[in-house]
Coordinates of C-alpha atoms in Angstrom, one line a residue:
N1401 CA 98.5 111.6 79.8
N1402 CA 102.1 112.0 78.5
V1403 CA 103.9 109.5 81.0
S1404 CA 104.6 106.0 79.6
A1405 CA 103.4 103.0 81.4
L1406 CA 106.9 101.9 82.1
T1407 CA 107.6 105.1 83.9
V1408 CA 104.4 104.4 86.1
F1409 CA 105.7 100.9 86.8
V1410 CA 109.1 102.2 87.8
T1411 CA 107.5 105.0 90.4
L1412 CA 105.2 102.3 91.9
Q1413 CA 108.3 99.8 92.5
H1414 CA 110.0 103.0 94.1
E1415 CA 107.0 103.9 96.4
L1416 CA 106.5 100.3 97.1
I1417 CA 110.0 100.0 98.6
H1418 CA 109.3 102.9 100.7
A1419 CA 106.2 101.3 102.0
D1420 CA 108.2 97.9 102.6
I1421 CA 111.0 100.1 104.4
K1422 CA 108.1 101.3 106.8
R1423 CA 106.8 98.0 107.3
R1424 CA 110.3 96.7 108.2
L1425 CA 110.7 99.5 110.8
M1426 CA 107.1 98.7 112.2
V1427 CA 107.2 94.9 111.9
D1428 CA 110.9 94.1 112.7
H1429 CA 111.9 97.2 114.7
G1430 CA 109.0 97.9 116.7
W1431 CA 108.4 101.3 115.4
D1432 CA 104.8 102.5 116.1
G1433 CA 105.2 106.4 115.6
S1434 CA 105.1 107.0 119.5
N1435 CA 107.9 105.1 121.0
Q1436 CA 110.5 106.7 118.7
T1437 CA 111.0 109.0 115.7
L1438 CA 111.3 107.7 112.1
D1439 CA 114.8 108.8 112.0
D1440 CA 115.7 106.7 115.1
A1441 CA 113.7 103.7 114.0
F1442 CA 115.3 103.7 110.4
F1443 CA 118.9 104.2 112.0
K1444 CA 118.1 101.0 114.0
L1445 CA 117.2 99.2 110.9
V1446 CA 120.2 100.2 109.0
Y1447 CA 122.3 99.4 112.2
Y1448 CA 121.1 95.9 112.8
E1449 CA 120.7 94.9 109.1
Y1450 CA 123.6 96.6 107.6
G1451 CA 126.2 97.0 110.3
P1452 CA 127.4 99.7 112.8
N1453 CA 129.5 101.5 110.1
A1454 CA 126.6 102.0 107.8
S1455 CA 124.8 105.2 107.3
F1456 CA 122.3 105.3 104.5
S1457 CA 119.3 107.5 103.8
E1458 CA 116.4 105.9 102.5
H1459 CA 117.1 106.4 98.9
E1460 CA 120.8 105.3 99.3
L1461 CA 119.5 102.2 101.0
M1462 CA 117.1 101.6 98.1
L1463 CA 119.8 102.1 95.5
R1464 CA 122.3 99.8 97.4
Y1465 CA 120.0 97.1 98.1
Y1466 CA 116.8 96.9 95.8
T1467 CA 118.2 98.1 92.5
D1468 CA 118.9 94.5 91.2
T1469 CA 115.3 93.5 92.2
M1470 CA 113.8 96.5 90.7
V1471 CA 115.7 95.5 87.3
E1472 CA 114.8 92.0 87.3
S1473 CA 111.0 93.1 88.1
L1474 CA 111.2 95.3 84.9
I1475 CA 112.7 92.5 82.8
E1476 CA 110.0 90.1 84.0
A1477 CA 107.2 92.4 83.4
N1478 CA 108.6 92.9 79.9
G1479 CA 108.3 89.0 79.1
G1480 CA 111.9 88.5 79.9
I1481 CA 113.0 90.7 77.0
G1482 CA 116.0 93.1 77.9
T1483 CA 118.9 93.1 80.1
A1484 CA 119.9 95.2 83.2
D1485 CA 121.8 97.5 81.0
D1486 CA 118.5 98.3 79.4
F1487 CA 116.5 99.2 82.2
I1488 CA 119.1 100.6 84.8
G1489 CA 118.8 104.1 83.4
L1490 CA 115.1 104.2 84.0
I1491 CA 115.6 103.2 87.7
Y1492 CA 118.6 105.7 88.4
N1493 CA 116.6 108.7 86.6
G1494 CA 115.0 110.9 89.3
F1495 CA 117.3 109.9 92.4
P1496 CA 118.9 112.9 94.0
E1497 CA 122.3 113.7 92.8
D1498 CA 123.7 113.5 96.4
V1499 CA 122.4 109.8 96.6
L1500 CA 123.9 108.9 93.4
Y1501 CA 127.3 110.5 94.2
Y1502 CA 127.3 108.0 97.4
L1503 CA 127.4 105.3 95.0
N1504 CA 129.9 106.9 92.7
I1505 CA 127.3 107.5 90.0
T1506 CA 127.5 110.8 88.2
L1507 CA 124.6 112.7 86.5
S1508 CA 126.5 111.9 83.2
D1509 CA 126.4 108.2 84.2
V1510 CA 122.7 108.4 84.5
Y1511 CA 122.2 110.5 81.3
A1512 CA 124.1 107.7 79.2
L1513 CA 122.3 104.9 80.9
Y1514 CA 119.0 106.7 80.5
D1515 CA 119.8 107.3 76.7
Q1516 CA 120.6 103.4 76.5
Y1517 CA 117.2 102.9 78.0
I1518 CA 115.4 104.9 75.5
Q1519 CA 117.2 103.6 72.6
F1520 CA 116.0 100.1 73.9
V1521 CA 112.4 100.9 74.3
S1522 CA 112.4 102.8 70.7
E1523 CA 113.2 99.4 68.9
P1524 CA 110.2 97.7 67.7
G1525 CA 108.9 94.5 69.8
M1526 CA 111.5 95.4 72.8
I1527 CA 108.6 96.4 75.2
N1528 CA 105.9 93.8 76.3
S1529 CA 102.4 94.8 75.0
A1530 CA 101.3 94.0 78.6
I1531 CA 103.4 97.4 79.7
T1532 CA 102.7 99.4 76.6
N1533 CA 98.9 98.7 76.5
C1534 CA 98.4 99.9 80.2
D1535 CA 95.9 102.8 79.7

């Protein structure tokens, strides 16, 4: 009961991206669980879609290619109120430090960005009532 609706929204976004990656593995790269390992299928996806020098984890792929979409979705869900800087800290919060490291993001960066998010959501009228009234 102490988790905000916005945090739930971002968590659902995150998990839906994992689901979309699995869908892409099945639909676009023929993974059915028996013909190759999940790791092999994921490598194939990364290789064919992002090039032979790419070596991403699922979370790194998410941060590299889905962050902008996640931010846009949060701003849209918030009735167009806010900027990327207001929400990026919420998205980065919770990612493993080693994944953040690949993108040259430090935990100090995440703390500062998350603090900016907290400041934003604390201001009256900054969060859409459709989000805050989700009980």
